[in-house]
Amino acid sequence: MSTNRRPMSREGERGMALILVLIIGAMLLMMGGLALSLFQSSSTGATRHVQAEQGLQAAEQGIDQTIGRLQDNLAYNTSGTTPFPICGTVLPKPPDSVVTPNQESAWLIANFGPTADTSCYPSGWLQHSSEGDYVAIQPNDRKTIYAISWIPSRSAPRRVRVVKAEWLPANFQPEHAILT
């Protein structure tokens, strides 16, 4: 009696090797997808960080510009003595009832945001810089300067930054000095 038998161990090894190759291939594919996902999220985070810094730089530029004007003329302000009655001569004055930072931000965005009607504002109210667009507001009855910036522009903002600065006029104002 003769029987043709193949050894079982050879076939089992071939099948096991194929399964192992498929598992390793799937794991490598998942690790590649994870690496790509991490790269994209870190790239997006870096872009957002850069835009946030640009927004801060643009808003601080508005603050610095206003402080410079105040050093030249302590009576400088961007609002008139009455709340915005004459179209085209003054910028809106913040309401007296503003208490929280969220209310101040909401007021700024409502009056200067991309959807606000700014057709009556004086020419040159919106400033442009390499970082983005910004506006600085210094009400006449406050020692406060508000600045809002839009990156890359007010018409198509990706990032909006609001900065508020309190200032006190100095008794001594040198002509040439670095102010901090």
Tab-separated table of N, CA, C and O in Angstrom, residues 77-170:
chain	number	residue	atom	x	y	z
A	77	ASN	N	-8.179	111.574	20.834
A	77	ASN	CA	-9.105	110.461	21.029
A	77	ASN	C	-9.752	110.143	19.700
A	77	ASN	O	-9.687	110.922	18.761
A	78	THR	N	-10.363	108.975	19.629
A	78	THR	CA	-11.002	108.561	18.385
A	78	THR	C	-12.505	108.722	18.436
A	78	THR	O	-13.196	108.373	17.492
A	79	SER	N	-13.032	109.230	19.555
A	79	SER	CA	-14.471	109.472	19.652
A	79	SER	C	-14.697	110.911	20.070
A	79	SER	O	-13.897	111.504	20.765
A	80	GLY	N	-15.809	111.439	19.620
A	80	GLY	CA	-16.143	112.818	19.961
A	80	GLY	C	-16.665	112.917	21.376
A	80	GLY	O	-16.728	111.947	22.117
A	81	THR	N	-17.082	114.098	21.764
A	81	THR	CA	-17.595	114.297	23.125
A	81	THR	C	-19.005	113.756	23.272
A	81	THR	O	-19.481	113.554	24.373
A	82	THR	N	-19.684	113.549	22.168
A	82	THR	CA	-21.022	112.957	22.224
A	82	THR	C	-20.987	111.613	21.500
A	82	THR	O	-20.129	111.380	20.651
A	83	PRO	N	-21.912	110.722	21.825
A	83	PRO	CA	-21.854	109.383	21.233
A	83	PRO	C	-22.200	109.338	19.745
A	83	PRO	O	-23.350	109.206	19.380
A	84	PHE	N	-21.249	109.479	18.898
A	84	PHE	CA	-21.323	109.230	17.454
A	84	PHE	C	-22.539	109.816	16.741
A	84	PHE	O	-23.232	109.125	16.008
A	85	PRO	N	-22.840	111.114	16.899
A	85	PRO	CA	-24.013	111.666	16.232
A	85	PRO	C	-23.731	112.110	14.799
A	85	PRO	O	-24.625	112.154	13.981
A	86	ILE	N	-22.483	112.455	14.515
A	86	ILE	CA	-22.165	113.021	13.203
A	86	ILE	C	-21.463	111.950	12.375
A	86	ILE	O	-20.377	111.513	12.715
A	87	CYS	N	-22.109	111.543	11.335
A	87	CYS	CA	-21.572	110.463	10.508
A	87	CYS	C	-20.253	110.887	9.866
A	87	CYS	O	-20.161	111.930	9.244
A	88	GLY	N	-19.233	110.074	10.051
A	88	GLY	CA	-17.968	110.317	9.376
A	88	GLY	C	-16.959	111.131	10.143
A	88	GLY	O	-15.901	111.425	9.629
A	89	THR	N	-17.246	111.538	11.369
A	89	THR	CA	-16.280	112.358	12.089
A	89	THR	C	-15.625	111.653	13.260
A	89	THR	O	-14.530	111.999	13.645
A	90	VAL	N	-16.308	110.688	13.874
A	90	VAL	CA	-15.746	109.994	15.029
A	90	VAL	C	-16.036	108.501	14.923
A	90	VAL	O	-16.905	108.075	14.174
A	91	LEU	N	-15.306	107.734	15.709
A	91	LEU	CA	-15.584	106.299	15.816
A	91	LEU	C	-16.506	106.074	17.003
A	91	LEU	O	-16.542	106.876	17.932
A	92	PRO	N	-17.256	104.983	17.012
A	92	PRO	CA	-18.186	104.737	18.116
A	92	PRO	C	-17.476	104.645	19.457
A	92	PRO	O	-16.372	104.124	19.555
A	93	LYS	N	-18.128	105.168	20.462
A	93	LYS	CA	-17.609	105.152	21.827
A	93	LYS	C	-18.155	103.909	22.532
A	93	LYS	O	-19.328	103.573	22.372
A	94	PRO	N	-17.331	103.227	23.321
A	94	PRO	CA	-17.850	102.060	24.047
A	94	PRO	C	-18.958	102.464	25.004
A	94	PRO	O	-18.932	103.554	25.567
A	95	PRO	N	-19.931	101.598	25.197
A	95	PRO	CA	-21.005	101.933	26.139
A	95	PRO	C	-20.471	102.014	27.567
A	95	PRO	O	-19.493	101.360	27.912
A	96	ASP	N	-21.109	102.831	28.378
A	96	ASP	CA	-20.676	103.001	29.768
A	96	ASP	C	-20.942	101.752	30.603
A	96	ASP	O	-20.323	101.552	31.636
A	97	SER	N	-21.869	100.899	30.163
A	97	SER	CA	-22.252	99.733	30.962
A	97	SER	C	-21.364	98.513	30.716
A	97	SER	O	-21.646	97.452	31.245
A	98	VAL	N	-20.315	98.657	29.924
A	98	VAL	CA	-19.427	97.525	29.655
A	98	VAL	C	-18.699	97.153	30.942
A	98	VAL	O	-18.044	97.984	31.553
A	99	VAL	N	-18.842	95.905	31.349
A	99	VAL	CA	-18.264	95.471	32.607
A	99	VAL	C	-17.239	94.358	32.406
A	99	VAL	O	-16.159	94.392	32.970
A	100	THR	N	-17.566	93.373	31.599
A	100	THR	CA	-16.703	92.200	31.456
A	100	THR	C	-15.896	92.261	30.164
A	100	THR	O	-16.288	92.941	29.207
A	101	PRO	N	-14.782	91.534	30.106
A	101	PRO	CA	-14.007	91.470	28.857
A	101	PRO	C	-14.824	90.917	27.691
A	101	PRO	O	-14.661	91.365	26.564
A	102	ASN	N	-15.725	89.982	27.970
A	102	ASN	CA	-16.557	89.433	26.899
A	102	ASN	C	-17.486	90.494	26.317
A	102	ASN	O	-17.730	90.534	25.116
A	103	GLN	N	-18.008	91.371	27.180
A	103	GLN	CA	-18.869	92.455	26.694
A	103	GLN	C	-18.062	93.441	25.851
A	103	GLN	O	-18.553	93.946	24.840
A	104	GLU	N	-16.838	93.731	26.286
A	104	GLU	CA	-15.982	94.634	25.503
A	104	GLU	C	-15.660	94.028	24.148
A	104	GLU	O	-15.737	94.703	23.120
A	105	SER	N	-15.310	92.756	24.121
A	105	SER	CA	-15.014	92.082	22.853
A	105	SER	C	-16.245	92.074	21.957
A	105	SER	O	-16.140	92.324	20.749
A	106	ALA	N	-17.410	91.797	22.541
A	106	ALA	CA	-18.642	91.781	21.750
A	106	ALA	C	-18.938	93.165	21.169
A	106	ALA	O	-19.359	93.279	20.013
A	107	TRP	N	-18.704	94.225	21.963
A	107	TRP	CA	-18.924	95.578	21.463
A	107	TRP	C	-17.980	95.882	20.298
A	107	TRP	O	-18.389	96.423	19.275
A	108	LEU	N	-16.701	95.528	20.453
A	108	LEU	CA	-15.734	95.775	19.384
A	108	LEU	C	-16.101	95.035	18.108
A	108	LEU	O	-16.076	95.603	17.011
A	109	ILE	N	-16.455	93.763	18.235
A	109	ILE	CA	-16.793	92.975	17.049
A	109	ILE	C	-18.077	93.486	16.412
A	109	ILE	O	-18.190	93.559	15.188
A	110	ALA	N	-19.064	93.881	17.242
A	110	ALA	CA	-20.327	94.400	16.698
A	110	ALA	C	-20.123	95.707	15.944
A	110	ALA	O	-20.787	95.968	14.942
A	111	ASN	N	-19.195	96.552	16.405
A	111	ASN	CA	-18.992	97.862	15.772
A	111	ASN	C	-17.909	97.870	14.701
A	111	ASN	O	-17.895	98.754	13.850
A	112	PHE	N	-16.978	96.920	14.762
A	112	PHE	CA	-15.853	96.951	13.831
A	112	PHE	C	-15.628	95.643	13.086
A	112	PHE	O	-14.761	95.556	12.244
A	113	GLY	N	-16.374	94.615	13.417
A	113	GLY	CA	-16.209	93.312	12.777
A	113	GLY	C	-16.569	93.347	11.300
A	113	GLY	O	-17.127	94.344	10.804
A	114	PRO	N	-16.280	92.285	10.579
A	114	PRO	CA	-16.536	92.244	9.134
A	114	PRO	C	-17.989	92.478	8.751
A	114	PRO	O	-18.268	92.959	7.674
A	115	THR	N	-18.934	92.158	9.652
A	115	THR	CA	-20.348	92.339	9.315
A	115	THR	C	-20.897	93.687	9.785
A	115	THR	O	-22.040	94.014	9.497
A	116	ALA	N	-20.101	94.484	10.505
A	116	ALA	CA	-20.562	95.784	11.001
A	116	ALA	C	-20.643	96.797	9.860
A	116	ALA	O	-19.845	96.774	8.931
A	117	ASP	N	-21.618	97.685	9.950
A	117	ASP	CA	-21.746	98.762	8.960
A	117	ASP	C	-20.781	99.876	9.349
A	117	ASP	O	-21.004	100.601	10.311
A	118	THR	N	-19.709	100.001	8.596
A	118	THR	CA	-18.682	101.006	8.892
A	118	THR	C	-18.647	102.100	7.819
A	118	THR	O	-17.674	102.830	7.725
A	119	SER	N	-19.728	102.213	7.060
A	119	SER	CA	-19.741	103.181	5.955
A	119	SER	C	-19.664	104.624	6.434
A	119	SER	O	-19.222	105.497	5.685
A	120	CYS	N	-20.080	104.920	7.656
A	120	CYS	CA	-20.051	106.293	8.171
A	120	CYS	C	-18.764	106.609	8.929
A	120	CYS	O	-18.612	107.729	9.411
A	121	TYR	N	-17.872	105.668	9.077
A	121	TYR	CA	-16.651	105.913	9.846
A	121	TYR	C	-15.718	106.806	9.039
A	121	TYR	O	-15.725	106.784	7.811
A	122	PRO	N	-14.885	107.576	9.716
A	122	PRO	CA	-13.978	108.468	8.989
A	122	PRO	C	-12.974	107.664	8.157
A	122	PRO	O	-12.672	106.515	8.467
A	123	SER	N	-12.494	108.291	7.107
A	123	SER	CA	-11.515	107.602	6.265
A	123	SER	C	-10.248	107.347	7.073
A	123	SER	O	-9.873	108.140	7.927
A	124	GLY	N	-9.633	106.247	6.817
A	124	GLY	CA	-8.405	105.892	7.507
A	124	GLY	C	-8.613	105.226	8.855
A	124	GLY	O	-7.655	104.985	9.570
A	125	TRP	N	-9.855	104.894	9.221
A	125	TRP	CA	-10.084	104.250	10.515
A	125	TRP	C	-9.482	102.851	10.532
A	125	TRP	O	-8.990	102.409	11.552
A	126	LEU	N	-9.504	102.182	9.382
A	126	LEU	CA	-8.950	100.829	9.296
A	126	LEU	C	-7.506	100.929	8.822
A	126	LEU	O	-7.228	101.521	7.780
A	127	GLN	N	-6.593	100.385	9.602
A	127	GLN	CA	-5.168	100.428	9.277
A	127	GLN	C	-4.736	99.084	8.708
A	127	GLN	O	-5.262	98.041	9.092
A	128	HIS	N	-3.769	99.129	7.807
A	128	HIS	CA	-3.251	97.913	7.183
A	128	HIS	C	-1.765	97.786	7.525
A	128	HIS	O	-1.043	98.779	7.516
A	129	SER	N	-1.352	96.573	7.835
A	129	SER	CA	0.062	96.317	8.098
A	129	SER	C	0.434	94.985	7.457
A	129	SER	O	-0.423	94.285	6.925
A	130	SER	N	1.701	94.651	7.529
A	130	SER	CA	2.136	93.377	6.953
A	130	SER	C	1.549	92.199	7.724
A	130	SER	O	1.396	91.116	7.177
A	131	GLU	N	1.209	92.387	9.002
A	131	GLU	CA	0.616	91.312	9.796
A	131	GLU	C	-0.868	91.133	9.481
A	131	GLU	O	-1.385	90.033	9.525
A	132	GLY	N	-1.581	92.223	9.216
A	132	GLY	CA	-3.014	92.164	8.956
A	132	GLY	C	-3.645	93.535	9.104
A	132	GLY	O	-2.957	94.544	9.145
A	133	ASP	N	-4.966	93.567	9.196
A	133	ASP	CA	-5.708	94.816	9.368
A	133	ASP	C	-6.004	95.026	10.853
A	133	ASP	O	-6.195	94.062	11.592
A	134	TYR	N	-6.062	96.284	11.268
A	134	TYR	CA	-6.371	96.575	12.670
A	134	TYR	C	-7.008	97.946	12.792
A	134	TYR	O	-6.928	98.782	11.899
A	135	VAL	N	-7.658	98.156	13.940
A	135	VAL	CA	-8.205	99.456	14.297
A	135	VAL	C	-7.927	99.653	15.781
A	135	VAL	O	-7.949	98.702	16.559
A	136	ALA	N	-7.611	100.884	16.167
A	136	ALA	CA	-7.385	101.228	17.572
A	136	ALA	C	-8.386	102.312	17.957
A	136	ALA	O	-8.593	103.269	17.206
A	137	ILE	N	-9.020	102.141	19.107
A	137	ILE	CA	-10.031	103.069	19.586
A	137	ILE	C	-9.595	103.597	20.943
A	137	ILE	O	-9.263	102.830	21.836
A	138	GLN	N	-9.605	104.932	21.081
A	138	GLN	CA	-9.262	105.564	22.352
A	138	GLN	C	-10.397	106.524	22.693
A	138	GLN	O	-10.459	107.633	22.174
A	139	PRO	N	-11.329	106.095	23.547
A	139	PRO	CA	-12.439	106.976	23.921
A	139	PRO	C	-11.933	108.180	24.715
A	139	PRO	O	-10.967	108.076	25.465
A	140	ASN	N	-12.613	109.310	24.558
A	140	ASN	CA	-12.132	110.544	25.178
A	140	ASN	C	-12.337	110.589	26.685
A	140	ASN	O	-11.686	111.356	27.365
A	141	ASP	N	-13.195	109.757	27.232
A	141	ASP	CA	-13.463	109.820	28.666
A	141	ASP	C	-12.795	108.677	29.442
A	141	ASP	O	-13.118	108.450	30.593
A	142	ARG	N	-11.881	107.963	28.811
A	142	ARG	CA	-11.244	106.824	29.463
A	142	ARG	C	-9.744	106.822	29.210
A	142	ARG	O	-9.276	107.318	28.199
A	143	LYS	N	-9.027	106.227	30.117
A	143	LYS	CA	-7.586	106.011	29.930
A	143	LYS	C	-7.379	104.586	29.408
A	143	LYS	O	-6.580	103.818	29.925
A	144	THR	N	-8.137	104.243	28.391
A	144	THR	CA	-8.135	102.904	27.824
A	144	THR	C	-7.968	102.998	26.321
A	144	THR	O	-8.518	103.904	25.685
A	145	ILE	N	-7.233	102.058	25.773
A	145	ILE	CA	-7.102	101.939	24.317
A	145	ILE	C	-7.541	100.530	23.960
A	145	ILE	O	-7.091	99.553	24.564
A	146	TYR	N	-8.444	100.430	23.008
A	146	TYR	CA	-8.890	99.139	22.501
A	146	TYR	C	-8.296	98.941	21.116
A	146	TYR	O	-8.256	99.873	20.313
A	147	ALA	N	-7.861	97.737	20.823
A	147	ALA	CA	-7.376	97.426	19.476
A	147	ALA	C	-7.948	96.076	19.073
A	147	ALA	O	-8.013	95.148	19.875
A	148	ILE	N	-8.393	95.997	17.834
A	148	ILE	CA	-8.882	94.732	17.286
A	148	ILE	C	-8.154	94.504	15.969
A	148	ILE	O	-7.953	95.439	15.188
A	149	SER	N	-7.703	93.272	15.758
A	149	SER	CA	-6.983	92.964	14.519
A	149	SER	C	-7.600	91.754	13.845
A	149	SER	O	-8.207	90.899	14.495
A	150	TRP	N	-7.440	91.708	12.526
A	150	TRP	CA	-7.949	90.604	11.708
A	150	TRP	C	-6.799	90.078	10.870
A	150	TRP	O	-6.111	90.848	10.205
A	151	ILE	N	-6.614	88.760	10.877
A	151	ILE	CA	-5.562	88.131	10.100
A	151	ILE	C	-6.214	87.189	9.095
A	151	ILE	O	-7.027	86.374	9.499
A	152	PRO	N	-5.931	87.260	7.829
A	152	PRO	CA	-5.005	88.152	7.139
A	152	PRO	C	-5.616	89.515	6.800
A	152	PRO	O	-4.903	90.465	6.564
A	153	SER	N	-6.980	89.625	6.811
A	153	SER	CA	-7.603	90.917	6.520
A	153	SER	C	-8.974	90.976	7.179
A	153	SER	O	-9.545	89.943	7.558
A	154	ARG	N	-9.522	92.181	7.304
A	154	ARG	CA	-10.840	92.345	7.901
A	154	ARG	C	-11.922	91.713	7.047
A	154	ARG	O	-12.886	91.156	7.552
A	155	SER	N	-11.759	91.763	5.734
A	155	SER	CA	-12.786	91.222	4.842
A	155	SER	C	-12.813	89.694	4.826
A	155	SER	O	-13.843	89.108	4.534
A	156	ALA	N	-11.694	89.057	5.144
A	156	ALA	CA	-11.639	87.589	5.171
A	156	ALA	C	-10.820	87.128	6.376
A	156	ALA	O	-9.724	86.597	6.230
A	157	PRO	N	-11.357	87.346	7.589
A	157	PRO	CA	-10.547	87.024	8.775
A	157	PRO	C	-10.467	85.529	9.051
A	157	PRO	O	-11.457	84.824	8.972
A	158	ARG	N	-9.270	85.080	9.346
A	158	ARG	CA	-9.082	83.709	9.841
A	158	ARG	C	-8.849	83.732	11.340
A	158	ARG	O	-9.091	82.766	12.026
A	159	ARG	N	-8.345	84.864	11.821
A	159	ARG	CA	-8.060	85.012	13.245
A	159	ARG	C	-8.396	86.439	13.641
A	159	ARG	O	-8.045	87.386	12.944
A	160	VAL	N	-9.100	86.623	14.755
A	160	VAL	CA	-9.445	87.941	15.282
A	160	VAL	C	-8.807	88.049	16.667
A	160	VAL	O	-8.899	87.126	17.463
A	161	ARG	N	-8.159	89.166	16.911
A	161	ARG	CA	-7.494	89.357	18.206
A	161	ARG	C	-7.922	90.693	18.778
A	161	ARG	O	-7.922	91.708	18.074
A	162	VAL	N	-8.305	90.726	20.049
A	162	VAL	CA	-8.722	91.947	20.729
A	162	VAL	C	-7.747	92.201	21.875
A	162	VAL	O	-7.446	91.299	22.647
A	163	VAL	N	-7.250	93.440	21.954
A	163	VAL	CA	-6.327	93.824	23.024
A	163	VAL	C	-6.845	95.106	23.661
A	163	VAL	O	-7.292	96.024	22.979
A	164	LYS	N	-6.764	95.151	24.995
A	164	LYS	CA	-7.155	96.347	25.740
A	164	LYS	C	-5.950	96.784	26.554
A	164	LYS	O	-5.311	95.973	27.212
A	165	ALA	N	-5.643	98.074	26.497
A	165	ALA	CA	-4.505	98.599	27.257
A	165	ALA	C	-4.966	99.802	28.066
A	165	ALA	O	-5.693	100.659	27.568
A	166	GLU	N	-4.548	99.841	29.310
A	166	GLU	CA	-4.787	101.004	30.175
A	166	GLU	C	-3.512	101.833	30.152
A	166	GLU	O	-2.421	101.288	30.161
A	167	TRP	N	-3.639	103.137	30.134
A	167	TRP	CA	-2.443	103.988	30.110
A	167	TRP	C	-2.606	105.135	31.095
A	167	TRP	O	-3.692	105.594	31.375
A	168	LEU	N	-1.476	105.562	31.587
A	168	LEU	CA	-1.418	106.720	32.471
A	168	LEU	C	-0.432	107.712	31.881
A	168	LEU	O	0.707	107.357	31.581
A	169	PRO	N	-0.839	108.954	31.688
A	169	PRO	CA	0.102	109.926	31.144
A	169	PRO	C	1.226	110.203	32.139
A	169	PRO	O	0.990	110.303	33.336
A	170	ALA	N	2.428	110.276	31.637
A	170	ALA	CA	3.598	110.530	32.492
A	170	ALA	C	3.802	112.029	32.673
A	170	ALA	O	3.491	112.831	31.786
